[in-house]
PDB file of C-alpha atoms in Angstrom:
ATOM      1  CA  MET S   1     -14.959 -24.755   4.652  1.00  0.00           C
ATOM      2  CA  ILE S   2     -14.772 -21.133   6.205  1.00  0.00           C
ATOM      3  CA  GLY S   3     -17.301 -22.287   9.144  1.00  0.00           C
ATOM      4  CA  ALA S   4     -15.417 -25.579   9.617  1.00  0.00           C
ATOM      5  CA  VAL S   5     -12.378 -23.812  10.323  1.00  0.00           C
ATOM      6  CA  GLY S   6     -13.570 -21.023  12.515  1.00  0.00           C
ATOM      7  CA  LEU S   7     -15.084 -24.384  14.554  1.00  0.00           C
ATOM      8  CA  LEU S   8     -12.144 -25.963  15.003  1.00  0.00           C
ATOM      9  CA  MET S   9     -11.292 -23.007  15.858  1.00  0.00           C
ATOM     10  CA  LEU S  10     -13.339 -22.638  18.856  1.00  0.00           C
ATOM     11  CA  ALA S  11     -12.724 -26.189  19.808  1.00  0.00           C
ATOM     12  CA  GLY S  12      -9.034 -25.564  19.648  1.00  0.00           C
ATOM     13  CA  ALA S  13     -10.196 -23.469  22.353  1.00  0.00           C
ATOM     14  CA  VAL S  14     -12.199 -24.670  24.430  1.00  0.00           C
ATOM     15  CA  TYR S  15      -9.631 -27.877  24.627  1.00  0.00           C
ATOM     16  CA  PHE S  16      -6.872 -25.600  25.032  1.00  0.00           C
ATOM     17  CA  ALA S  17      -8.806 -23.651  27.932  1.00  0.00           C
ATOM     18  CA  LEU S  18     -10.452 -27.239  29.783  1.00  0.00           C
ATOM     19  CA  HIS S  19      -6.879 -29.454  29.304  1.00  0.00           C
ATOM     20  CA  ASP S  20      -3.921 -27.784  29.280  1.00  0.00           C
ATOM     21  CA  GLY S  21      -5.091 -24.371  30.775  1.00  0.00           C
ATOM     22  CA  ARG S  22      -2.270 -24.368  33.193  1.00  0.00           C
ATOM     23  CA  ASN S  23       0.853 -25.497  30.972  1.00  0.00           C
ATOM     24  CA  VAL S  24       0.094 -22.725  27.803  1.00  0.00           C
ATOM     25  CA  GLY S  25      -1.672 -20.006  29.216  1.00  0.00           C
ATOM     26  CA  ILE S  26      -4.224 -17.852  28.695  1.00  0.00           C
ATOM     27  CA  ALA S  27      -3.137 -16.894  25.289  1.00  0.00           C
ATOM     28  CA  PRO S  28      -3.554 -19.163  22.736  1.00  0.00           C
ATOM     29  CA  PRO S  29      -7.175 -20.686  23.514  1.00  0.00           C
ATOM     30  CA  VAL S  30      -7.923 -16.634  23.916  1.00  0.00           C
ATOM     31  CA  PHE S  31      -6.261 -15.856  20.184  1.00  0.00           C
ATOM     32  CA  LEU S  32      -7.917 -18.705  18.809  1.00  0.00           C
ATOM     33  CA  GLY S  33     -12.008 -18.233  20.718  1.00  0.00           C
ATOM     34  CA  LEU S  34     -11.043 -14.279  18.443  1.00  0.00           C
ATOM     35  CA  LEU S  35     -10.139 -15.869  15.658  1.00  0.00           C
ATOM     36  CA  GLY S  36     -12.766 -18.397  15.698  1.00  0.00           C
ATOM     37  CA  CYS S  37     -15.709 -15.771  16.220  1.00  0.00           C
ATOM     38  CA  LEU S  38     -13.872 -13.524  13.077  1.00  0.00           C
ATOM     39  CA  ALA S  39     -14.513 -16.901  11.157  1.00  0.00           C
ATOM     40  CA  GLY S  40     -18.428 -16.968  12.748  1.00  0.00           C
ATOM     41  CA  TRP S  41     -19.328 -13.299  11.236  1.00  0.00           C
ATOM     42  CA  LEU S  42     -17.290 -14.194   8.302  1.00  0.00           C
ATOM     43  CA  VAL S  43     -19.701 -16.881   7.459  1.00  0.00           C
ATOM     44  CA  TRP S  44     -22.723 -14.871   8.715  1.00  0.00           C
ATOM     45  CA  LYS S  45     -21.548 -11.916   6.378  1.00  0.00           C
ATOM     46  CA  VAL S  46     -21.937 -14.738   2.818  1.00  0.00           C
ATOM     47  CA  VAL S  47     -24.490 -16.646   3.824  1.00  0.00           C
ATOM     48  CA  GLY S  48     -26.997 -12.714   3.959  1.00  0.00           C
ATOM     49  CA  THR S  49     -24.990 -12.067   0.653  1.00  0.00           C
ATOM     50  CA  VAL S  50     -27.027 -12.779  -2.328  1.00  0.00           C
ATOM     51  CA  SER S  51     -26.234 -14.456  -4.712  1.00  0.00           C
ATOM     52  CA  LEU S  52     -29.137 -14.947  -7.257  1.00  0.00           C
ATOM     53  CA  VAL S  53     -31.211 -12.352  -8.859  1.00  0.00           C
ATOM     54  CA  SER S  54     -34.118 -12.320 -10.472  1.00  0.00           C
ATOM     55  CA  ARG S  55     -36.614 -10.154 -11.656  1.00  0.00           C
ATOM     56  CA  ALA S  56     -40.675 -10.939 -11.374  1.00  0.00           C
ATOM     57  CA  LEU S  57     -43.566 -10.377 -14.343  1.00  0.00           C
ATOM     58  CA  ASP S  58     -44.236  -6.250 -12.839  1.00  0.00           C
ATOM     59  CA  ASN S  59     -40.895  -5.409 -12.495  1.00  0.00           C
ATOM     60  CA  THR S  60     -40.312  -6.213  -8.694  1.00  0.00           C
ATOM     61  CA  LEU S  61     -36.321  -7.293  -8.536  1.00  0.00           C
ATOM     62  CA  VAL S  62     -36.132 -10.378  -6.050  1.00  0.00           C
ATOM     63  CA  CYS S  63     -33.054 -11.380  -4.235  1.00  0.00           C
ATOM     64  CA  ARG S  64     -32.275 -14.497  -2.868  1.00  0.00           C
ATOM     65  CA  ALA S  65     -29.580 -15.021   0.217  1.00  0.00           C
ATOM     66  CA  ALA S  66     -29.110 -18.110   2.464  1.00  0.00           C
ATOM     67  CA  ARG S  67     -31.172 -16.827   4.815  1.00  0.00           C
ATOM     68  CA  ARG S  68     -33.076 -13.732   3.247  1.00  0.00           C
ATOM     69  CA  GLU S  69     -34.969 -13.099   0.635  1.00  0.00           C
ATOM     70  CA  TRP S  70     -36.067  -9.107  -0.374  1.00  0.00           C
ATOM     71  CA  LEU S  71     -38.908  -8.322  -2.993  1.00  0.00           C
ATOM     72  CA  LEU S  72     -37.863  -4.609  -3.691  1.00  0.00           C
ATOM     73  CA  GLY S  73     -40.493  -2.670  -6.107  1.00  0.00           C
ATOM     74  CA  PRO S  74     -40.191   0.127  -8.861  1.00  0.00           C
ATOM     75  CA  ASP S  75     -38.899   2.583  -6.527  1.00  0.00           C
ATOM     76  CA  GLU S  76     -36.723   1.424  -4.377  1.00  0.00           C
ATOM     77  CA  ILE S  77     -33.434   1.038  -5.196  1.00  0.00           C
ATOM     78  CA  LEU S  78     -32.009   4.371  -5.330  1.00  0.00           C
ATOM     79  CA  ALA S  79     -28.375   4.058  -5.606  1.00  0.00           C
ATOM     80  CA  VAL S  80     -26.148   1.289  -6.362  1.00  0.00           C
ATOM     81  CA  LYS S  81     -22.742   1.271  -5.608  1.00  0.00           C
ATOM     82  CA  GLY S  82     -19.334  -0.530  -6.426  1.00  0.00           C
ATOM     83  CA  ASP S  83     -15.867  -1.661  -4.920  1.00  0.00           C
ATOM     84  CA  ALA S  84     -12.723  -1.001  -6.559  1.00  0.00           C
ATOM     85  CA  TYR S  85     -12.136  -4.423  -6.501  1.00  0.00           C
ATOM     86  CA  GLY S  86     -15.311  -5.533  -8.594  1.00  0.00           C
ATOM     87  CA  LEU S  87     -16.248  -9.458  -6.160  1.00  0.00           C
ATOM     88  CA  PHE S  88     -19.826  -6.562  -4.430  1.00  0.00           C
ATOM     89  CA  LEU S  89     -22.214  -4.337  -5.494  1.00  0.00           C
ATOM     90  CA  VAL S  90     -24.209  -2.993  -3.095  1.00  0.00           C
ATOM     91  CA  LEU S  91     -28.029  -1.675  -3.689  1.00  0.00           C
ATOM     92  CA  VAL S  92     -29.021   0.809  -1.285  1.00  0.00           C
ATOM     93  CA  THR S  93     -32.768   0.990  -0.846  1.00  0.00           C
ATOM     94  CA  ILE S  94     -34.740   2.534   1.592  1.00  0.00           C
ATOM     95  CA  ARG S  95     -35.185  -0.398   4.142  1.00  0.00           C
ATOM     96  CA  GLY S  96     -31.244  -0.273   3.779  1.00  0.00           C
ATOM     97  CA  ARG S  97     -28.439  -1.666   1.960  1.00  0.00           C
ATOM     98  CA  ILE S  98     -27.943  -5.201  -0.091  1.00  0.00           C
ATOM     99  CA  TRP S  99     -25.029  -7.107  -0.435  1.00  0.00           C
ATOM    100  CA  LEU S 100     -24.587  -9.013  -4.275  1.00  0.00           C
ATOM    101  CA  TRP S 101     -21.635 -11.171  -5.831  1.00  0.00           C
ATOM    102  CA  ALA S 102     -21.122  -8.797  -8.061  1.00  0.00           C
ATOM    103  CA  GLN S 103     -18.749 -11.972 -10.396  1.00  0.00           C
ATOM    104  CA  MET S 104     -22.614 -12.611 -11.952  1.00  0.00           C
ATOM    105  CA  ASP S 105     -22.948 -13.926 -15.290  1.00  0.00           C
ATOM    106  CA  ASP S 106     -24.916 -10.708 -16.009  1.00  0.00           C
ATOM    107  CA  ARG S 107     -24.104  -7.891 -14.317  1.00  0.00           C
ATOM    108  CA  SER S 108     -24.730  -5.085 -17.887  1.00  0.00           C
ATOM    109  CA  GLY S 109     -28.525  -7.258 -17.672  1.00  0.00           C
ATOM    110  CA  LEU S 110     -28.771  -6.545 -13.708  1.00  0.00           C
ATOM    111  CA  LEU S 111     -28.146  -2.879 -13.557  1.00  0.00           C
ATOM    112  CA  THR S 112     -30.161  -2.381 -16.824  1.00  0.00           C
ATOM    113  CA  ALA S 113     -33.218  -3.867 -15.146  1.00  0.00           C
ATOM    114  CA  ILE S 114     -32.547  -1.407 -12.338  1.00  0.00           C
ATOM    115  CA  ARG S 115     -32.286   1.711 -14.527  1.00  0.00           C
ATOM    116  CA  ARG S 116     -35.190   0.507 -16.511  1.00  0.00           C
ATOM    117  CA  SER S 117     -36.912   0.001 -13.259  1.00  0.00           C
ATOM    118  CA  ASN S 118     -36.071   3.231 -12.128  1.00  0.00           C
ATOM    119  CA  PRO S 119     -33.971   5.795 -14.030  1.00  0.00           C
ATOM    120  CA  HIS S 120     -33.013   8.403 -11.903  1.00  0.00           C
ATOM    121  CA  VAL S 121     -30.882   5.630  -9.774  1.00  0.00           C
ATOM    122  CA  GLU S 122     -27.188   7.451  -9.194  1.00  0.00           C
ATOM    123  CA  VAL S 123     -25.231   4.183  -9.984  1.00  0.00           C
ATOM    124  CA  ASP S 124     -21.459   5.106  -9.404  1.00  0.00           C
ATOM    125  CA  ARG S 125     -18.343   4.352 -11.497  1.00  0.00           C
ATOM    126  CA  TYR S 126     -17.275   1.355  -9.361  1.00  0.00           C
ATOM    127  CA  ALA S 127     -20.774  -0.345 -10.111  1.00  0.00           C
ATOM    128  CA  GLU S 128     -20.436  -0.003 -14.179  1.00  0.00           C
ATOM    129  CA  ALA S 129     -19.646  -2.941 -16.017  1.00  0.00           C
ATOM    130  CA  ARG S 130     -16.301  -4.175 -17.016  1.00  0.00           C
ATOM    131  CA  ARG S 131     -15.610  -3.667 -19.924  1.00  0.00           C
ATOM    132  CA  SER S 132     -12.901  -6.537 -20.996  1.00  0.00           C
TER     133      SER S 132
END
């Protein structure tokens, strides 16, 4: 949906620039172009956010996003951070940061699996499972 809106904004910017540029000025095409680029960036971030996490038999966590897959060994996760609104979890690894959707079915199970693979992992208070 976000991608479709961004594509429409970019198409509108090109249309205004080519056909109605003399009548409306430069501001509307530039504004629509910037909004289209922002929507494209947001789609890129959403496509790169992990939506499926599974555990292999050798205590390796497999994180899958639409554009990439990460295999994380037992000592590769250094910290787990969350945001104040409970929307995302961030796995801080040796190779960088991996963004996860926090609305998963078994968030406490994921944190338990991470702690089991690396007992020294730091989990901040925002990453802890919410109590109902």
